[in-house]
Amino acid sequence: MKKPTILLIEDDELDIISVERSLKKIESGYILHTAYNGIEAFKMLRDANMNLVPDVILLDINMPRMNGIEFLEILRTDEILKDIKVFIMTTSSEASDRSAAEKLGISGYILKPLNYNDNTKRSDSMDAFVQFHLRKILHKENT
């Protein structure tokens, strides 16, 4: 049985650690690949030796070199990759960011910060996403 694959595209090391912590709560196995920007992510996705077609992409909007919206625009034109489930992770409350991402067919939005010290559980936090959405997606992809 193939292990589900997640591609995390994030330039902030603390957010990467927070995502990794949240993902450890998934009881099934998965493979996590990390890219620090959209250009690096496309190098990985187009590397024939890696043969990477993730089940889910977790994508930061605000990154250097190629931001999340630019990445999504290119991803959605690629015949092999265009149907991958993409979840946006962002601090942005800009309606234009949300609208642009939704027009590009995102599966959902996760608001940063990803880690809360006050133990507040928000429906759009990373832990909630892992517990309620990602677990189901990866289980479905794995069956």
Tab-separated table of N, CA and C in Angstrom:
chain	number	residue	atom	x	y	z
A	1	MET	N	0.842	-1.181	0.000
A	1	MET	CA	0.000	0.000	0.000
A	1	MET	C	0.888	1.246	0.000
A	2	LYS	N	0.589	2.168	-0.916
A	2	LYS	CA	1.353	3.401	-1.060
A	2	LYS	C	1.089	4.336	0.116
A	3	LYS	N	2.166	4.894	0.662
A	3	LYS	CA	2.000	5.886	1.722
A	3	LYS	C	1.578	7.212	1.096
A	4	PRO	N	0.608	7.904	1.712
A	4	PRO	CA	0.210	9.227	1.213
A	4	PRO	C	1.387	10.196	1.292
A	5	THR	N	1.409	11.127	0.367
A	5	THR	CA	2.507	12.079	0.276
A	5	THR	C	1.982	13.501	0.423
A	6	ILE	N	2.709	14.288	1.220
A	6	ILE	CA	2.379	15.691	1.460
A	6	ILE	C	3.566	16.526	1.015
A	7	LEU	N	3.301	17.599	0.274
A	7	LEU	CA	4.336	18.569	-0.059
A	7	LEU	C	4.025	19.850	0.704
A	8	LEU	N	4.929	20.245	1.567
A	8	LEU	CA	4.819	21.475	2.339
A	8	LEU	C	5.693	22.524	1.665
A	9	ILE	N	5.095	23.644	1.278
A	9	ILE	CA	5.844	24.736	0.650
A	9	ILE	C	5.756	25.924	1.589
A	10	GLU	N	6.839	26.167	2.301
A	10	GLU	CA	6.850	27.143	3.403
A	10	GLU	C	8.264	27.663	3.584
A	11	ASP	N	8.423	28.976	3.740
A	11	ASP	CA	9.751	29.562	3.902
A	11	ASP	C	10.124	29.845	5.352
A	12	ASP	N	9.214	29.701	6.287
A	12	ASP	CA	9.477	29.999	7.695
A	12	ASP	C	9.753	28.699	8.458
A	13	GLU	N	10.954	28.598	8.986
A	13	GLU	CA	11.378	27.366	9.660
A	13	GLU	C	10.494	27.029	10.872
A	14	LEU	N	10.056	28.043	11.621
A	14	LEU	CA	9.190	27.782	12.774
A	14	LEU	C	7.826	27.231	12.344
A	15	ASP	N	7.309	27.729	11.230
A	15	ASP	CA	6.044	27.194	10.715
A	15	ASP	C	6.221	25.766	10.215
A	16	ILE	N	7.372	25.467	9.632
A	16	ILE	CA	7.655	24.088	9.195
A	16	ILE	C	7.646	23.158	10.395
A	17	ILE	N	8.299	23.564	11.463
A	17	ILE	CA	8.335	22.748	12.684
A	17	ILE	C	6.934	22.563	13.241
A	18	SER	N	6.138	23.631	13.235
A	18	SER	CA	4.771	23.549	13.741
A	18	SER	C	3.932	22.579	12.909
A	19	VAL	N	4.074	22.631	11.585
A	19	VAL	CA	3.350	21.701	10.715
A	19	VAL	C	3.795	20.270	11.001
A	20	GLU	N	5.099	20.056	11.121
A	20	GLU	CA	5.609	18.708	11.403
A	20	GLU	C	5.047	18.167	12.716
A	21	ARG	N	4.980	19.019	13.730
A	21	ARG	CA	4.405	18.606	15.025
A	21	ARG	C	2.948	18.202	14.882
A	22	SER	N	2.193	19.007	14.169
A	22	SER	CA	0.774	18.698	13.969
A	22	SER	C	0.601	17.416	13.170
A	23	LEU	N	1.427	17.215	12.163
A	23	LEU	CA	1.311	16.031	11.329
A	23	LEU	C	1.630	14.741	12.092
A	24	LYS	N	2.466	14.847	13.098
A	24	LYS	CA	2.803	13.656	13.893
A	24	LYS	C	1.576	13.091	14.609
A	25	LYS	N	0.522	13.879	14.704
A	25	LYS	CA	-0.696	13.423	15.375
A	25	LYS	C	-1.543	12.519	14.475
A	26	ILE	N	-1.184	12.453	13.180
A	26	ILE	CA	-1.899	11.552	12.278
A	26	ILE	C	-1.445	10.133	12.599
A	27	GLU	N	-2.403	9.241	12.756
A	27	GLU	CA	-2.060	7.885	13.167
A	27	GLU	C	-1.592	7.007	12.016
A	28	SER	N	-1.818	7.439	10.774
A	28	SER	CA	-1.337	6.661	9.642
A	28	SER	C	-0.031	7.257	9.131
A	29	GLY	N	0.720	6.446	8.407
A	29	GLY	CA	1.998	6.911	7.888
A	29	GLY	C	1.817	7.816	6.681
A	30	TYR	N	2.778	8.665	6.437
A	30	TYR	CA	2.782	9.569	5.304
A	30	TYR	C	4.220	9.935	5.015
A	31	ILE	N	4.460	10.474	3.847
A	31	ILE	CA	5.777	10.967	3.472
A	31	ILE	C	5.651	12.478	3.314
A	32	LEU	N	6.529	13.225	3.985
A	32	LEU	CA	6.503	14.691	3.919
A	32	LEU	C	7.727	15.181	3.161
A	33	HIS	N	7.489	15.997	2.137
A	33	HIS	CA	8.545	16.684	1.404
A	33	HIS	C	8.374	18.164	1.697
A	34	THR	N	9.487	18.887	1.832
A	34	THR	CA	9.425	20.317	2.126
A	34	THR	C	10.213	21.105	1.092
A	35	ALA	N	9.585	22.168	0.593
A	35	ALA	CA	10.248	23.126	-0.290
A	35	ALA	C	10.112	24.496	0.363
A	36	TYR	N	11.097	25.366	0.149
A	36	TYR	CA	11.103	26.667	0.807
A	36	TYR	C	10.499	27.790	-0.030
A	37	ASN	N	10.149	27.491	-1.277
A	37	ASN	CA	9.456	28.457	-2.125
A	37	ASN	C	8.885	27.730	-3.332
A	38	GLY	N	8.123	28.434	-4.142
A	38	GLY	CA	7.467	27.819	-5.284
A	38	GLY	C	8.434	27.292	-6.330
A	39	ILE	N	9.526	27.996	-6.550
A	39	ILE	CA	10.510	27.550	-7.545
A	39	ILE	C	11.115	26.223	-7.119
A	40	GLU	N	11.520	26.124	-5.857
A	40	GLU	CA	12.076	24.872	-5.338
A	40	GLU	C	11.039	23.746	-5.417
A	41	ALA	N	9.783	24.061	-5.131
A	41	ALA	CA	8.722	23.055	-5.194
A	41	ALA	C	8.566	22.515	-6.615
A	42	PHE	N	8.587	23.400	-7.613
A	42	PHE	CA	8.462	22.931	-8.998
A	42	PHE	C	9.666	22.103	-9.430
A	43	LYS	N	10.846	22.447	-8.937
A	43	LYS	CA	12.022	21.609	-9.245
A	43	LYS	C	11.789	20.189	-8.728
A	44	MET	N	11.241	20.081	-7.529
A	44	MET	CA	10.958	18.762	-6.952
A	44	MET	C	9.863	18.048	-7.750
A	45	LEU	N	8.792	18.748	-8.068
A	45	LEU	CA	7.664	18.146	-8.771
A	45	LEU	C	8.021	17.709	-10.188
A	46	ARG	N	8.980	18.373	-10.784
A	46	ARG	CA	9.354	18.063	-12.168
A	46	ARG	C	10.612	17.215	-12.274
A	47	ASP	N	11.163	16.813	-11.137
A	47	ASP	CA	12.341	15.950	-11.110
A	47	ASP	C	11.912	14.510	-11.384
A	48	ALA	N	12.293	13.989	-12.541
A	48	ALA	CA	11.885	12.630	-12.937
A	48	ALA	C	12.387	11.575	-11.954
A	49	ASN	N	13.514	11.819	-11.315
A	49	ASN	CA	14.055	10.849	-10.347
A	49	ASN	C	13.225	10.790	-9.070
A	50	MET	N	12.612	11.911	-8.688
A	50	MET	CA	11.779	11.936	-7.474
A	50	MET	C	10.408	11.323	-7.723
A	51	ASN	N	9.891	11.516	-8.943
A	51	ASN	CA	8.559	11.011	-9.289
A	51	ASN	C	7.523	11.436	-8.239
A	52	LEU	N	7.536	12.715	-7.897
A	52	LEU	CA	6.689	13.252	-6.829
A	52	LEU	C	5.387	13.809	-7.384
A	53	VAL	N	4.283	13.172	-7.009
A	53	VAL	CA	2.944	13.697	-7.252
A	53	VAL	C	2.220	13.576	-5.912
A	54	PRO	N	2.274	14.640	-5.098
A	54	PRO	CA	1.712	14.561	-3.741
A	54	PRO	C	0.194	14.429	-3.730
A	55	ASP	N	-0.308	13.834	-2.666
A	55	ASP	CA	-1.749	13.753	-2.459
A	55	ASP	C	-2.298	15.102	-2.021
A	56	VAL	N	-1.476	15.853	-1.273
A	56	VAL	CA	-1.885	17.150	-0.724
A	56	VAL	C	-0.680	18.094	-0.749
A	57	ILE	N	-0.951	19.362	-1.056
A	57	ILE	CA	0.064	20.406	-0.938
A	57	ILE	C	-0.412	21.402	0.108
A	58	LEU	N	0.462	21.707	1.060
A	58	LEU	CA	0.233	22.761	2.055
A	58	LEU	C	1.092	23.938	1.602
A	59	LEU	N	0.467	25.054	1.264
A	59	LEU	CA	1.136	26.135	0.561
A	59	LEU	C	1.022	27.464	1.295
A	60	ASP	N	2.168	28.054	1.593
A	60	ASP	CA	2.207	29.410	2.150
A	60	ASP	C	1.960	30.396	1.014
A	61	ILE	N	1.259	31.468	1.275
A	61	ILE	CA	1.034	32.479	0.227
A	61	ILE	C	2.233	33.413	0.104
A	62	ASN	N	2.736	33.912	1.228
A	62	ASN	CA	3.784	34.933	1.202
A	62	ASN	C	5.160	34.292	1.295
A	63	MET	N	5.799	34.134	0.129
A	63	MET	CA	7.143	33.559	0.068
A	63	MET	C	7.984	34.358	-0.912
A	64	PRO	N	9.303	34.315	-0.748
A	64	PRO	CA	10.180	34.991	-1.708
A	64	PRO	C	10.264	34.201	-3.012
A	65	ARG	N	10.724	34.845	-4.054
A	65	ARG	CA	10.999	34.264	-5.376
A	65	ARG	C	9.737	33.891	-6.141
A	66	MET	N	8.854	33.102	-5.567
A	66	MET	CA	7.576	32.764	-6.201
A	66	MET	C	6.568	32.579	-5.087
A	67	ASN	N	5.575	33.453	-5.016
A	67	ASN	CA	4.611	33.348	-3.925
A	67	ASN	C	3.586	32.245	-4.209
A	68	GLY	N	2.713	32.004	-3.260
A	68	GLY	CA	1.755	30.917	-3.372
A	68	GLY	C	0.761	31.074	-4.505
A	69	ILE	N	0.319	32.296	-4.763
A	69	ILE	CA	-0.632	32.534	-5.856
A	69	ILE	C	0.049	32.249	-7.197
A	70	GLU	N	1.279	32.733	-7.360
A	70	GLU	CA	2.022	32.458	-8.594
A	70	GLU	C	2.225	30.952	-8.777
A	71	PHE	N	2.555	30.267	-7.692
A	71	PHE	CA	2.729	28.815	-7.740
A	71	PHE	C	1.435	28.135	-8.194
A	72	LEU	N	0.321	28.532	-7.588
A	72	LEU	CA	-0.979	27.938	-7.936
A	72	LEU	C	-1.354	28.177	-9.399
A	73	GLU	N	-1.074	29.368	-9.900
A	73	GLU	CA	-1.392	29.671	-11.296
A	73	GLU	C	-0.680	28.701	-12.236
A	74	ILE	N	0.564	28.410	-11.960
A	74	ILE	CA	1.328	27.485	-12.799
A	74	ILE	C	0.865	26.049	-12.566
A	75	LEU	N	0.663	25.687	-11.316
A	75	LEU	CA	0.243	24.317	-10.974
A	75	LEU	C	-1.051	23.950	-11.694
A	76	ARG	N	-2.005	24.856	-11.718
A	76	ARG	CA	-3.321	24.571	-12.301
A	76	ARG	C	-3.289	24.451	-13.826
A	77	THR	N	-2.181	24.815	-14.468
A	77	THR	CA	-2.055	24.638	-15.919
A	77	THR	C	-1.303	23.365	-16.281
A	78	ASP	N	-0.762	22.667	-15.288
A	78	ASP	CA	0.003	21.441	-15.530
A	78	ASP	C	-0.948	20.245	-15.570
A	79	GLU	N	-0.976	19.528	-16.669
A	79	GLU	CA	-1.924	18.418	-16.849
A	79	GLU	C	-1.778	17.320	-15.795
A	80	ILE	N	-0.589	17.062	-15.325
A	80	ILE	CA	-0.367	15.994	-14.344
A	80	ILE	C	-0.689	16.459	-12.930
A	81	LEU	N	-0.408	17.717	-12.628
A	81	LEU	CA	-0.484	18.226	-11.254
A	81	LEU	C	-1.738	19.054	-10.951
A	82	LYS	N	-2.511	19.413	-11.951
A	82	LYS	CA	-3.571	20.412	-11.780
A	82	LYS	C	-4.672	20.024	-10.792
A	83	ASP	N	-4.875	18.735	-10.545
A	83	ASP	CA	-5.963	18.305	-9.670
A	83	ASP	C	-5.544	18.009	-8.230
A	84	ILE	N	-4.291	18.291	-7.883
A	84	ILE	CA	-3.817	18.048	-6.517
A	84	ILE	C	-4.560	18.961	-5.545
A	85	LYS	N	-4.945	18.406	-4.393
A	85	LYS	CA	-5.595	19.206	-3.344
A	85	LYS	C	-4.551	20.142	-2.736
A	86	VAL	N	-4.885	21.436	-2.718
A	86	VAL	CA	-3.977	22.450	-2.178
A	86	VAL	C	-4.690	23.204	-1.072
A	87	PHE	N	-4.015	23.297	0.076
A	87	PHE	CA	-4.512	24.071	1.206
A	87	PHE	C	-3.543	25.225	1.436
A	88	ILE	N	-4.087	26.434	1.498
A	88	ILE	CA	-3.303	27.651	1.702
A	88	ILE	C	-3.083	27.864	3.198
A	89	MET	N	-1.845	28.200	3.559
A	89	MET	CA	-1.510	28.601	4.930
A	89	MET	C	-1.067	30.061	4.853
A	90	THR	N	-1.704	30.925	5.637
A	90	THR	CA	-1.378	32.334	5.516
A	90	THR	C	-1.703	33.141	6.767
A	91	THR	N	-1.007	34.240	6.908
A	91	THR	CA	-1.345	35.242	7.924
A	91	THR	C	-2.224	36.311	7.296
A	92	SER	N	-2.345	36.267	5.978
A	92	SER	CA	-3.043	37.318	5.243
A	92	SER	C	-4.551	37.256	5.470
A	93	SER	N	-5.099	38.414	5.785
A	93	SER	CA	-6.555	38.516	5.868
A	93	SER	C	-7.073	39.306	4.672
A	94	GLU	N	-6.207	39.488	3.671
A	94	GLU	CA	-6.571	40.230	2.467
A	94	GLU	C	-7.623	39.469	1.672
A	95	ALA	N	-8.725	40.112	1.412
A	95	ALA	CA	-9.791	39.488	0.618
A	95	ALA	C	-9.291	39.148	-0.779
A	96	SER	N	-8.388	39.948	-1.311
A	96	SER	CA	-7.871	39.691	-2.666
A	96	SER	C	-7.061	38.397	-2.708
A	97	ASP	N	-6.284	38.111	-1.651
A	97	ASP	CA	-5.530	36.847	-1.574
A	97	ASP	C	-6.482	35.663	-1.542
A	98	ARG	N	-7.478	35.752	-0.690
A	98	ARG	CA	-8.449	34.656	-0.554
A	98	ARG	C	-9.201	34.440	-1.866
A	99	SER	N	-9.627	35.524	-2.495
A	99	SER	CA	-10.364	35.440	-3.745
A	99	SER	C	-9.502	34.823	-4.849
A	100	ALA	N	-8.258	35.274	-4.958
A	100	ALA	CA	-7.349	34.747	-5.983
A	100	ALA	C	-7.104	33.256	-5.763
A	101	ALA	N	-6.895	32.858	-4.516
A	101	ALA	CA	-6.656	31.445	-4.203
A	101	ALA	C	-7.892	30.603	-4.497
A	102	GLU	N	-9.056	31.112	-4.137
A	102	GLU	CA	-10.297	30.361	-4.380
A	102	GLU	C	-10.564	30.196	-5.872
A	103	LYS	N	-10.258	31.214	-6.673
A	103	LYS	CA	-10.434	31.115	-8.123
A	103	LYS	C	-9.509	30.051	-8.721
A	104	LEU	N	-8.411	29.773	-8.026
A	104	LEU	CA	-7.456	28.775	-8.496
A	104	LEU	C	-7.728	27.396	-7.891
A	105	GLY	N	-8.884	27.237	-7.292
A	105	GLY	CA	-9.342	25.925	-6.875
A	105	GLY	C	-8.671	25.332	-5.647
A	106	ILE	N	-8.446	26.158	-4.635
A	106	ILE	CA	-7.877	25.599	-3.406
A	106	ILE	C	-8.927	24.754	-2.687
A	107	SER	N	-8.437	23.847	-1.852
A	107	SER	CA	-9.338	22.988	-1.073
A	107	SER	C	-9.686	23.598	0.272
A	108	GLY	N	-8.880	24.555	0.751
A	108	GLY	CA	-9.160	25.180	2.036
A	108	GLY	C	-8.092	26.167	2.444
A	109	TYR	N	-8.360	26.835	3.562
A	109	TYR	CA	-7.525	27.896	4.109
A	109	TYR	C	-7.146	27.547	5.546
A	110	ILE	N	-5.880	27.708	5.898
A	110	ILE	CA	-5.417	27.517	7.264
A	110	ILE	C	-4.755	28.830	7.683
A	111	LEU	N	-5.280	29.459	8.733
A	111	LEU	CA	-4.732	30.741	9.168
A	111	LEU	C	-3.577	30.550	10.132
A	112	LYS	N	-2.525	31.361	9.933
A	112	LYS	CA	-1.385	31.380	10.842
A	112	LYS	C	-1.660	32.409	11.923
A	113	PRO	N	-1.057	32.373	13.071
A	113	PRO	CA	0.008	31.431	13.407
A	113	PRO	C	-0.533	30.014	13.542
A	114	LEU	N	0.336	29.059	13.201
A	114	LEU	CA	-0.062	27.657	13.222
A	114	LEU	C	-0.033	27.061	14.613
A	115	ASN	N	0.671	27.705	15.529
A	115	ASN	CA	0.825	27.179	16.876
A	115	ASN	C	0.321	28.223	17.874
A	116	TYR	N	-0.528	27.806	18.790
A	116	TYR	CA	-1.105	28.736	19.760
A	116	TYR	C	-0.672	28.370	21.163
A	117	ASN	N	-0.178	29.347	21.882
A	117	ASN	CA	0.267	29.096	23.255
A	117	ASN	C	-0.872	29.133	24.251
A	118	ASP	N	-2.013	29.709	23.862
A	118	ASP	CA	-3.126	29.831	24.805
A	118	ASP	C	-4.093	28.653	24.712
A	119	ASN	N	-3.698	27.617	23.958
A	119	ASN	CA	-4.502	26.396	23.807
A	119	ASN	C	-5.874	26.649	23.190
A	120	THR	N	-6.043	27.758	22.517
A	120	THR	CA	-7.293	28.032	21.828
A	120	THR	C	-7.376	27.139	20.606
A	121	LYS	N	-8.467	26.428	20.466
A	121	LYS	CA	-8.659	25.574	19.295
A	121	LYS	C	-9.542	26.319	18.313
A	122	ARG	N	-8.982	26.688	17.204
A	122	ARG	CA	-9.732	27.370	16.154
A	122	ARG	C	-9.986	26.374	15.042
A	123	SER	N	-11.106	26.507	14.388
A	123	SER	CA	-11.454	25.573	13.323
A	123	SER	C	-10.527	25.686	12.127
A	124	ASP	N	-9.816	26.814	12.011
A	124	ASP	CA	-8.897	26.991	10.889
A	124	ASP	C	-7.437	26.870	11.314
A	125	SER	N	-7.158	26.325	12.500
A	125	SER	CA	-5.785	26.133	12.947
A	125	SER	C	-5.204	24.879	12.313
A	126	MET	N	-3.891	24.743	12.370
A	126	MET	CA	-3.228	23.585	11.779
A	126	MET	C	-3.662	22.293	12.457
A	127	ASP	N	-3.735	22.286	13.783
A	127	ASP	CA	-4.165	21.068	14.487
A	127	ASP	C	-5.569	20.649	14.073
A	128	ALA	N	-6.466	21.612	13.969
A	128	ALA	CA	-7.829	21.291	13.549
A	128	ALA	C	-7.828	20.757	12.127
A	129	PHE	N	-7.040	21.370	11.273
A	129	PHE	CA	-6.939	20.903	9.895
A	129	PHE	C	-6.458	19.455	9.843
A	130	VAL	N	-5.405	19.157	10.586
A	130	VAL	CA	-4.859	17.791	10.602
A	130	VAL	C	-5.897	16.814	11.134
A	131	GLN	N	-6.528	17.154	12.237
A	131	GLN	CA	-7.464	16.241	12.878
A	131	GLN	C	-8.730	16.013	12.059
A	132	PHE	N	-9.255	17.048	11.438
A	132	PHE	CA	-10.567	16.936	10.803
A	132	PHE	C	-10.528	16.783	9.288
A	133	HIS	N	-9.491	17.292	8.639
A	133	HIS	CA	-9.474	17.262	7.179
A	133	HIS	C	-8.385	16.347	6.626
A	134	LEU	N	-7.149	16.603	7.013
A	134	LEU	CA	-6.035	15.883	6.418
A	134	LEU	C	-6.105	14.384	6.696
A	135	ARG	N	-6.485	14.022	7.884
A	135	ARG	CA	-6.603	12.602	8.237
A	135	ARG	C	-7.572	11.895	7.276
A	136	LYS	N	-8.716	12.533	6.992
A	136	LYS	CA	-9.705	11.949	6.073
A	136	LYS	C	-9.166	11.873	4.653
A	137	ILE	N	-8.513	12.939	4.207
A	137	ILE	CA	-7.972	12.983	2.847
A	137	ILE	C	-6.927	11.892	2.654
A	138	LEU	N	-6.000	11.787	3.588
A	138	LEU	CA	-4.937	10.800	3.447
A	138	LEU	C	-5.480	9.376	3.567
A	139	HIS	N	-6.478	9.195	4.412
A	139	HIS	CA	-7.083	7.864	4.549
A	139	HIS	C	-7.770	7.478	3.235
A	140	LYS	N	-8.484	8.428	2.632
A	140	LYS	CA	-9.194	8.154	1.378
A	140	LYS	C	-8.201	7.856	0.259
A	141	GLU	N	-7.083	8.615	0.193
A	141	GLU	CA	-6.087	8.411	-0.844
A	141	GLU	C	-5.393	7.068	-0.675
A	142	ASN	N	-5.356	6.588	0.546
A	142	ASN	CA	-4.623	5.364	0.884
A	142	ASN	C	-5.464	4.109	0.698
A	143	THR	N	-6.778	4.251	0.464
A	143	THR	CA	-7.635	3.072	0.316
A	143	THR	C	-7.996	2.812	-1.121
